[in-house]
Coordinates of C-alpha atoms in Angstrom, one line a residue:
X1 CA 0.0 0.0 0.0
X2 CA 2.9 2.4 0.9
X3 CA 4.5 1.5 -2.4
X4 CA 1.3 2.5 -4.3
X5 CA 1.1 5.8 -2.5
X6 CA 4.7 6.5 -3.2
X7 CA 4.2 5.6 -6.9
X8 CA 1.2 7.9 -7.3
X9 CA 3.0 10.6 -5.3
X10 CA 5.9 10.5 -7.7
X11 CA 3.6 10.4 -10.7
X12 CA 1.6 13.4 -9.4
X13 CA 4.8 15.3 -8.8
X14 CA 6.1 14.5 -12.3
X15 CA 2.8 15.5 -13.8
X16 CA 2.8 18.8 -11.8
X17 CA 6.4 19.6 -12.9
X18 CA 5.5 18.8 -16.6
X19 CA 2.3 21.0 -16.4
X20 CA 4.3 23.8 -14.7
X21 CA 6.9 23.8 -17.5
X22 CA 4.2 23.7 -20.2
X23 CA 2.5 26.7 -18.5
X24 CA 5.8 28.6 -18.3
X25 CA 6.3 27.9 -22.0
X26 CA 2.9 29.3 -22.9
X27 CA 3.8 32.8 -21.7
X28 CA 4.2 34.4 -25.2
X29 CA 1.2 32.5 -26.6
X30 CA -0.8 34.0 -23.7
X31 CA 0.7 37.4 -24.6
X32 CA -0.4 36.9 -28.3
X33 CA 3.3 37.5 -29.3
X34 CA 4.8 35.5 -32.2
X35 CA 7.2 33.0 -30.8
X36 CA 9.4 30.0 -31.7
X37 CA 8.1 26.8 -30.2
X38 CA 10.3 25.9 -27.2
X39 CA 11.8 22.5 -26.4
X40 CA 10.6 21.0 -23.1
X41 CA 12.9 22.0 -20.2
X42 CA 15.5 23.7 -22.5
X43 CA 13.3 26.4 -24.1
X44 CA 14.9 27.8 -27.2
X45 CA 18.5 27.6 -26.0
X46 CA 19.0 23.8 -25.6
X47 CA 21.3 23.6 -28.6
X48 CA 23.7 25.9 -26.8
X49 CA 23.8 23.7 -23.7
X50 CA 24.1 20.5 -25.9
X51 CA 27.0 22.1 -27.9
X52 CA 25.2 22.0 -31.2
X53 CA 25.2 25.7 -31.8
X54 CA 26.8 28.9 -30.5
X55 CA 24.4 31.3 -28.9
X56 CA 25.6 34.1 -31.2
X57 CA 24.7 32.3 -34.4
X58 CA 21.5 30.8 -32.8
X59 CA 20.1 34.2 -31.9
X60 CA 21.1 35.5 -35.4
X61 CA 18.9 32.7 -36.9
X62 CA 16.1 33.7 -34.6
X63 CA 16.5 37.3 -35.7
X64 CA 16.3 36.3 -39.3
X65 CA 13.2 34.1 -38.6
X66 CA 11.2 36.9 -36.9
X67 CA 12.3 39.5 -39.4
X68 CA 11.3 37.3 -42.4
X69 CA 7.8 37.1 -40.9
X70 CA 7.6 40.9 -40.7
X71 CA 7.8 41.0 -36.9
X72 CA 9.4 43.8 -35.0
X73 CA 9.9 41.5 -32.0
X74 CA 9.4 37.9 -31.1
X75 CA 9.2 35.6 -28.1
X76 CA 11.8 33.1 -27.0
X77 CA 12.6 31.1 -23.9
X78 CA 16.0 30.7 -22.2
X79 CA 15.1 27.5 -20.4
X80 CA 11.9 28.7 -18.6
X81 CA 12.6 32.4 -18.7
X82 CA 10.7 34.4 -21.3
X83 CA 13.0 36.5 -23.5
X84 CA 11.8 39.1 -26.0
X85 CA 14.0 39.5 -29.1
X86 CA 14.0 42.9 -30.8
X87 CA 14.3 43.0 -34.6
X88 CA 13.4 46.6 -35.2
X89 CA 16.0 49.4 -35.0
X90 CA 13.5 51.9 -33.6
X91 CA 12.4 49.5 -30.8
X92 CA 16.1 48.8 -30.2
X93 CA 16.6 52.6 -29.7
X94 CA 13.7 52.7 -27.3
X95 CA 15.2 49.9 -25.2
X96 CA 18.8 51.1 -25.2
X97 CA 18.3 54.9 -25.1
X98 CA 14.9 56.6 -25.4
X99 CA 13.0 54.6 -22.8
X100 CA 16.1 53.5 -20.8
X101 CA 14.3 54.1 -17.5
X102 CA 12.3 50.9 -18.2
X103 CA 15.4 48.9 -19.0
X104 CA 18.1 50.0 -16.6
X105 CA 19.6 46.7 -15.5
X106 CA 21.4 43.7 -16.9
X107 CA 20.1 40.2 -16.3
X108 CA 23.0 39.3 -13.9
X109 CA 23.7 37.6 -10.6
X110 CA 24.3 40.1 -7.8
X111 CA 25.0 39.2 -4.1
X112 CA 27.6 41.6 -2.8
X113 CA 27.5 40.3 0.8
X114 CA 28.3 36.7 0.0
X115 CA 29.9 37.1 -3.4
X116 CA 31.9 40.4 -3.4
X117 CA 33.2 40.0 -7.0
X118 CA 29.6 40.1 -8.2
X119 CA 29.3 43.7 -7.0
X120 CA 30.9 45.1 -10.2
X121 CA 29.6 47.8 -12.5
X122 CA 28.2 45.3 -15.0
X123 CA 26.0 43.6 -12.4
X124 CA 25.1 46.6 -10.2
X125 CA 21.5 47.9 -10.5
X126 CA 19.4 51.0 -10.3
X127 CA 20.7 53.9 -8.2
X128 CA 23.9 52.1 -7.1
X129 CA 24.8 51.4 -10.7
X130 CA 24.1 55.0 -11.6
X131 CA 26.2 56.4 -8.8
X132 CA 29.2 54.0 -9.4
X133 CA 29.0 54.6 -13.2
X134 CA 29.2 58.3 -12.7
X135 CA 32.2 57.7 -10.3
X136 CA 34.1 55.5 -12.7
X137 CA 33.3 57.2 -16.0
X138 CA 36.1 59.7 -15.7
X139 CA 38.7 56.9 -15.3
X140 CA 37.9 55.9 -18.9
X141 CA 38.1 59.3 -20.5
X142 CA 40.3 59.9 -23.6
X143 CA 42.8 61.7 -21.4
X144 CA 43.1 58.9 -18.9
X145 CA 43.4 56.2 -21.6
X146 CA 46.2 58.3 -23.2
X147 CA 47.9 58.5 -19.9
X148 CA 47.9 54.6 -19.8
X149 CA 49.0 54.2 -23.4
X150 CA 52.7 54.4 -22.6
X151 CA 52.4 51.5 -20.1
X152 CA 50.5 49.5 -22.8
X153 CA 53.2 50.1 -25.5
X154 CA 55.9 48.7 -23.2
X155 CA 54.1 45.4 -23.3
X156 CA 54.8 45.1 -27.1
X157 CA 58.4 44.4 -26.3
X158 CA 57.5 41.1 -24.7
X159 CA 55.0 40.4 -27.5
X160 CA 57.7 40.8 -30.2
X161 CA 60.0 38.4 -28.4
X162 CA 57.1 35.9 -28.2
X163 CA 56.2 36.1 -31.9
X164 CA 59.8 36.2 -33.0
X165 CA 60.3 32.7 -31.6
X166 CA 57.9 31.3 -34.2
X167 CA 58.8 33.7 -37.0
X168 CA 62.6 32.8 -36.9
X169 CA 62.0 29.1 -37.3
X170 CA 59.0 29.5 -39.8
X171 CA 56.7 27.8 -37.3
X172 CA 52.9 28.6 -37.6
X173 CA 51.4 30.6 -34.8
X174 CA 48.0 30.0 -33.3
X175 CA 47.5 33.8 -32.9
X176 CA 44.6 33.7 -30.4
X177 CA 46.4 32.3 -27.4
X178 CA 49.4 34.6 -28.1
X179 CA 47.1 37.6 -28.2
X180 CA 45.5 36.4 -25.0
X181 CA 48.9 36.5 -23.3
X182 CA 49.4 40.0 -24.7
X183 CA 46.1 41.4 -23.4
X184 CA 46.6 39.6 -20.1
X185 CA 49.9 41.4 -19.6
X186 CA 48.5 44.7 -20.6
X187 CA 45.5 44.6 -18.3
X188 CA 47.5 43.1 -15.4
X189 CA 49.8 46.1 -15.8
X190 CA 47.2 48.7 -16.4
X191 CA 44.5 47.4 -14.0
X192 CA 46.6 46.1 -11.2
X193 CA 50.0 47.6 -11.7
X194 CA 51.5 44.2 -11.8
X195 CA 54.2 42.9 -14.2
X196 CA 52.6 39.5 -14.8
X197 CA 55.0 38.5 -17.6
X198 CA 52.6 36.0 -18.9
X199 CA 54.2 36.1 -22.4
X200 CA 57.5 35.0 -20.9
X201 CA 55.8 32.5 -18.5
X202 CA 52.4 31.3 -19.7
X203 CA 52.1 29.1 -16.6
X204 CA 52.3 32.0 -14.2
X205 CA 50.0 31.9 -11.2
X206 CA 48.5 35.2 -12.2
X207 CA 47.5 33.9 -15.6
X208 CA 46.0 30.7 -14.1
X209 CA 43.9 32.7 -11.7
X210 CA 42.7 35.0 -14.4
X211 CA 41.7 32.0 -16.6
X212 CA 39.7 30.6 -13.7
X213 CA 37.8 33.9 -13.3
X214 CA 36.0 33.2 -16.6
X215 CA 34.3 30.3 -14.9
X216 CA 33.8 28.0 -17.9
X217 CA 33.7 24.7 -15.9
X218 CA 30.6 22.5 -15.9
X219 CA 30.1 23.4 -12.2
X220 CA 30.2 27.2 -13.0
X221 CA 27.8 26.6 -15.9
X222 CA 25.3 24.9 -13.5
X223 CA 25.7 27.7 -11.0
X224 CA 25.0 30.3 -13.7
X225 CA 21.9 28.4 -14.8
X226 CA 20.7 28.3 -11.2
X227 CA 21.5 31.9 -10.6
X228 CA 19.4 33.0 -13.7
X229 CA 16.5 30.6 -12.9
X230 CA 15.8 31.0 -9.2
X231 CA 14.3 34.1 -7.5
X232 CA 16.9 36.6 -6.4
X233 CA 15.7 36.5 -2.7
X234 CA 16.2 32.7 -2.7
X235 CA 19.7 33.0 -4.1
X236 CA 20.6 35.5 -1.3
X237 CA 19.0 33.2 1.3
X238 CA 21.0 30.3 0.0
X239 CA 24.2 32.4 -0.1
X240 CA 24.9 31.4 -3.6
X241 CA 28.2 32.7 -5.1
X242 CA 29.3 32.3 -8.6
X243 CA 33.0 33.3 -8.1
X244 CA 35.3 30.8 -6.5
X245 CA 36.1 32.1 -3.0
X246 CA 39.8 31.4 -3.5
X247 CA 39.8 33.7 -6.5
X248 CA 38.0 36.4 -4.5
X249 CA 40.5 36.1 -1.7
X250 CA 43.4 36.1 -4.1
X251 CA 42.3 39.4 -5.8
X252 CA 41.3 41.0 -2.5
X253 CA 44.8 40.4 -1.2
X254 CA 46.4 41.6 -4.4
X255 CA 44.4 44.9 -4.3
X256 CA 44.9 45.4 -0.6
X257 CA 48.7 44.8 -0.9
X258 CA 48.9 47.2 -3.8
X259 CA 47.0 49.9 -2.1
X260 CA 49.0 49.6 1.2
X261 CA 52.3 49.6 -0.7
X262 CA 51.5 52.6 -2.9
X263 CA 50.0 54.7 -0.1
X264 CA 52.9 53.9 2.3
X265 CA 55.6 54.6 -0.3
X266 CA 53.8 57.4 -2.2
X267 CA 54.0 55.4 -5.4
X268 CA 52.5 57.0 -8.5
X269 CA 51.9 54.9 -11.6
X270 CA 50.0 55.7 -14.8
X271 CA 47.3 53.0 -14.5
X272 CA 43.8 52.1 -13.6
X273 CA 44.7 51.2 -10.0
X274 CA 46.0 54.6 -9.3
X275 CA 42.7 56.1 -10.4
X276 CA 40.8 53.6 -8.2
X277 CA 43.0 54.6 -5.2
X278 CA 42.1 58.2 -5.9
X279 CA 38.4 57.3 -5.8
X280 CA 39.0 55.3 -2.6
X281 CA 40.8 58.2 -0.8
X282 CA 39.2 61.3 -2.3
X283 CA 36.0 60.2 -4.0
X284 CA 37.1 62.0 -7.2
X285 CA 39.9 62.1 -9.7
X286 CA 42.8 64.5 -10.0
X287 CA 45.4 64.8 -12.6
X288 CA 48.3 64.9 -10.1
X289 CA 49.8 62.3 -7.9
X290 CA 47.7 63.0 -4.8
X291 CA 46.9 59.9 -2.7
X292 CA 46.0 61.7 0.6
X293 CA 42.9 60.6 2.5
X294 CA 39.8 62.7 2.6
X295 CA 36.4 62.3 4.2
X296 CA 34.3 64.7 2.1
X297 CA 32.9 62.3 -0.6
X298 CA 31.6 58.8 -1.2
X299 CA 34.7 56.6 -1.5
X300 CA 35.2 53.2 -3.0
X301 CA 35.9 50.3 -0.6
X302 CA 38.5 47.6 -1.1
X303 CA 35.9 45.0 -2.1
X304 CA 34.4 47.5 -4.6
X305 CA 37.9 48.3 -6.0
X306 CA 38.6 44.6 -6.3
X307 CA 35.3 43.9 -8.1
X308 CA 35.8 46.7 -10.6
X309 CA 39.5 45.8 -11.2
X310 CA 38.7 42.2 -11.9
X311 CA 35.8 43.1 -14.2
X312 CA 38.1 45.5 -16.1
X313 CA 40.2 42.4 -16.8
X314 CA 37.5 39.9 -17.6
X315 CA 35.7 42.4 -19.9
X316 CA 38.9 43.4 -21.7
X317 CA 41.3 40.5 -22.1
X318 CA 39.3 37.9 -23.9
X319 CA 37.1 40.3 -25.9
X320 CA 40.1 42.2 -27.2
X321 CA 42.2 39.1 -28.0
X322 CA 39.2 37.6 -29.9
X323 CA 38.6 40.8 -31.8
X324 CA 42.3 41.0 -32.8
X325 CA 42.3 37.3 -33.8
X326 CA 39.4 38.0 -36.2
X327 CA 41.2 41.0 -37.7
X328 CA 44.3 38.8 -38.2
X329 CA 42.2 36.2 -40.0
X330 CA 40.7 38.8 -42.3
X331 CA 44.0 40.5 -43.1
X332 CA 45.5 37.1 -43.9
X333 CA 42.6 36.3 -46.2
X334 CA 42.8 39.8 -47.8
X335 CA 46.4 40.6 -48.6
X336 CA 45.5 43.8 -50.5
X337 CA 43.9 45.2 -47.4
X338 CA 46.8 44.2 -45.3
X339 CA 49.3 45.9 -47.7
X340 CA 47.2 49.2 -47.6
X341 CA 47.0 49.1 -43.9
X342 CA 50.7 48.5 -43.5
X343 CA 51.5 51.4 -45.7
X344 CA 49.4 53.7 -43.6
X345 CA 50.9 52.4 -40.3
X346 CA 54.5 52.9 -41.5
X347 CA 53.7 56.3 -42.8
X348 CA 52.2 57.5 -39.5
X349 CA 54.9 55.8 -37.3
X350 CA 57.6 57.6 -39.4
X351 CA 55.9 60.9 -38.7
X352 CA 56.2 60.1 -34.9
X353 CA 59.9 59.3 -35.0
X354 CA 59.5 55.6 -35.6
X355 CA 57.3 55.1 -32.4
X356 CA 53.8 53.9 -31.9
X357 CA 52.1 56.7 -30.1
X358 CA 48.5 57.4 -28.9
X359 CA 48.1 60.4 -31.2
X360 CA 49.6 58.4 -34.1
X361 CA 47.2 55.5 -33.7
X362 CA 44.3 57.9 -33.5
X363 CA 45.4 59.3 -36.9
X364 CA 45.3 55.9 -38.6
X365 CA 42.0 56.2 -40.4
X366 CA 42.2 53.0 -42.4
X367 CA 43.3 51.0 -39.2
X368 CA 40.1 52.2 -37.5
X369 CA 38.1 51.2 -40.6
X370 CA 39.6 47.7 -40.6
X371 CA 38.8 47.3 -36.9
X372 CA 35.3 48.6 -37.2
X373 CA 34.5 46.3 -40.2
X374 CA 35.9 43.3 -38.3
X375 CA 33.8 44.1 -35.3
X376 CA 30.8 44.4 -37.6
X377 CA 31.3 41.1 -39.3
X378 CA 32.8 39.2 -36.4
X379 CA 31.0 40.7 -33.3
X380 CA 32.3 39.1 -30.1
X381 CA 29.6 40.8 -28.1
X382 CA 27.0 39.2 -30.3
X383 CA 23.9 40.1 -28.2
X384 CA 22.9 42.9 -25.8
X385 CA 20.7 42.0 -22.9
X386 CA 18.5 44.3 -20.8
X387 CA 16.2 43.4 -17.9
X388 CA 12.8 45.2 -17.9
X389 CA 12.5 46.9 -14.5
X390 CA 9.0 48.4 -14.9
X391 CA 6.2 47.5 -17.3
X392 CA 6.6 48.8 -20.8
X393 CA 4.0 49.0 -23.5
X394 CA 5.6 48.5 -26.9
X395 CA 4.6 51.6 -29.0
X396 CA 2.0 50.9 -31.7
X397 CA 1.0 47.6 -30.1
X398 CA -1.1 46.2 -27.2
X399 CA 1.9 44.2 -26.0
X400 CA 3.2 45.0 -22.5
X401 CA 6.7 43.8 -21.5
X402 CA 6.3 42.7 -17.9
X403 CA 8.9 43.5 -15.2
X404 CA 11.8 41.1 -14.9
X405 CA 11.5 40.0 -18.6
X406 CA 14.8 39.8 -20.5
X407 CA 15.0 41.8 -23.7
X408 CA 17.6 40.8 -26.3
X409 CA 19.1 43.1 -29.0
X410 CA 20.7 40.6 -31.5
X411 CA 23.8 42.6 -32.5
X412 CA 25.1 40.0 -34.9
X413 CA 21.6 39.8 -36.5
X414 CA 21.7 43.6 -37.2
X415 CA 25.4 43.4 -38.3
X416 CA 24.6 40.7 -40.9
X417 CA 21.3 42.2 -42.1
X418 CA 21.6 42.9 -45.9
X419 CA 19.2 45.8 -45.5
X420 CA 21.8 47.7 -43.6
X421 CA 25.0 46.0 -45.0
X422 CA 24.9 44.8 -48.6
X423 CA 26.8 41.6 -49.0
X424 CA 27.2 41.2 -45.2
X425 CA 29.4 38.2 -45.6
X426 CA 32.0 40.3 -47.4
X427 CA 34.9 41.9 -45.4
X428 CA 34.8 45.5 -46.7
X429 CA 36.4 48.3 -44.5
X430 CA 35.1 50.9 -47.0
X431 CA 31.8 50.6 -45.2
X432 CA 33.3 52.7 -42.5
X433 CA 35.1 55.3 -44.7
X434 CA 34.2 59.0 -44.0
X435 CA 32.3 58.9 -47.3
X436 CA 30.2 55.8 -46.4
X437 CA 29.8 55.5 -42.7
X438 CA 26.9 57.9 -42.6
X439 CA 24.9 55.4 -44.6
X440 CA 24.8 53.0 -41.7
X441 CA 21.5 53.5 -39.8
X442 CA 21.6 54.4 -36.1
X443 CA 21.6 51.4 -33.8
X444 CA 22.5 49.0 -36.7
X445 CA 26.1 49.0 -35.4
X446 CA 26.5 48.1 -31.8
X447 CA 29.9 46.4 -31.0
X448 CA 30.1 48.2 -27.6
X449 CA 26.3 48.7 -27.1
X450 CA 24.9 52.1 -26.8
X451 CA 23.0 54.4 -24.5
X452 CA 23.6 55.0 -20.7
X453 CA 24.6 51.3 -20.2
X454 CA 27.0 51.0 -23.1
X455 CA 30.5 49.5 -22.4
X456 CA 32.2 51.9 -20.1
X457 CA 35.6 50.6 -21.3
X458 CA 35.0 51.0 -25.0
X459 CA 37.9 53.5 -25.4
X460 CA 40.3 51.2 -23.6
X461 CA 39.1 48.1 -25.5
X462 CA 39.4 49.9 -28.8
X463 CA 42.8 51.4 -28.2
X464 CA 44.2 48.1 -26.9
X465 CA 43.0 46.3 -30.1
X466 CA 44.3 49.1 -32.4
X467 CA 47.7 48.9 -30.6
X468 CA 47.9 45.1 -31.1
X469 CA 46.9 45.2 -34.8
X470 CA 49.2 48.2 -35.5
X471 CA 52.2 46.4 -33.8
X472 CA 51.7 43.1 -35.6
X473 CA 51.1 44.6 -39.1
X474 CA 54.1 47.0 -38.7
X475 CA 56.5 44.2 -37.8
X476 CA 55.2 41.1 -39.7
X477 CA 53.6 40.0 -43.0
X478 CA 50.9 37.5 -42.1
X479 CA 49.6 34.7 -44.2
X480 CA 47.1 32.0 -43.4
X481 CA 48.5 28.6 -42.5
X482 CA 46.7 25.5 -43.7
X483 CA 46.1 24.5 -40.1
X484 CA 43.3 27.1 -40.1
X485 CA 40.1 25.3 -40.8
X486 CA 38.1 26.8 -43.6
X487 CA 35.3 27.6 -43.9
X488 CA 35.4 29.1 -40.5
X489 CA 33.3 27.6 -37.7
X490 CA 32.8 28.7 -34.2
X491 CA 34.3 26.9 -31.2
X492 CA 31.1 25.8 -29.3
X493 CA 33.1 25.4 -26.0
X494 CA 33.8 29.1 -25.9
X495 CA 31.6 31.7 -24.3
X496 CA 32.8 34.4 -26.6
X497 CA 32.7 33.6 -30.4
X498 CA 36.0 32.2 -31.4
X499 CA 37.3 30.3 -34.4
X500 CA 37.2 26.5 -34.0
X501 CA 40.7 25.1 -34.2
X502 CA 42.2 28.5 -33.9
X503 CA 43.6 31.1 -36.4
X504 CA 46.9 29.7 -37.5
X505 CA 49.2 32.2 -39.2
X506 CA 52.6 32.2 -40.8
X507 CA 54.7 35.2 -39.8
X508 CA 57.4 36.8 -41.9
X509 CA 59.5 39.4 -39.9
X510 CA 59.8 42.6 -41.9

């Protein structure tokens, strides 16, 4: 008898779970919104979890599906969570800029008390995000980036030694991992004031810890799914933390030691950490070397400094290295573009006494065109996500976006739309020439997002990529090695779109 009760109990529970999932997956139907039929349990993103498709190209397909049906938006499900995909530029503008007050936050895990690293600018919400954004924005001004540029250029010395090892013996180079070491050393130096020397020692502890921050293990993936699925109050109650506590402790100690050393010894260094120390001590930035304590303004705490410094790294080292890898791929496939770019680079460098300078890089018009076109064709930030924080009625419709609904702007979909970019599969830097760039509609090009919540470090990310490209092209002729798999496919194990099998190049030292 007990066995029968247990059997019927389990059966009832299973039926209840099934009906609950079916009800959750009827959300867009009940809203009378065109949607793509979800898969039980997985919604419309199961192929990503099963490693059948990268999320960037999957969402690009969904964009094309809805747009082909004449829809300005459509419904999807990320597991059980309803997601609204935008396919109309005007609606994208509303979400990102015009009606931003309805879409202030990201869909992100935040639990500062139990997971201090989660309290970074990307995850922060509402007024706290607004206040911290205002506090940090001056640290990414053109003047501050220019101040850091000298420190960044010094890193190219180690990069040249690294690439020369392969060039001298005619050995093909998988350029992605090499660029990853390059950007790791730059950001370790600029963000933390630490000479990590990852290019000389790829197995350094600093590099290993940074790699772990990305959290690509199956356990981290499960944690992320849980964090995005459960109510926020329950996550706080359960004291869930996405970042490994050892990693948090490591970086907290690093930042604490740096701050104590610099303040005790009055050390001034042209880097991001110096700016954070100013915000800690004074609540504002000065152009001088002042590190004196003040009690007049809101200051950053050590945990806040740590979270922002780590995020500076995570947001910059992999995205920039992937961006540069795609540029190298395109230049290897288009030798005429590479030759024209090299001619411009050499001409400008000669003007600045044979040195790569901030002002010189800013003058390289064609270099900027090449980078912009690669970020258009090979967007590494392939989707923008916003969380609806208060009900929003979509203009011209009866559809209301409910609070806590995720809204997706499919960047790659816009970037590959032939309506905005004829022959989108073609690599053509002339799209971004002074004569042509005005033809690109507003909000059809979003490599760094847009609006109040655009990437705060876009200037840094851009100048870091420009520096890397400028350096490689000025020193080496690059050709594609046959170890590069063509046609290009994406590595489904990577969070950020990357070439499967790597971008293998042959380098000829000039």
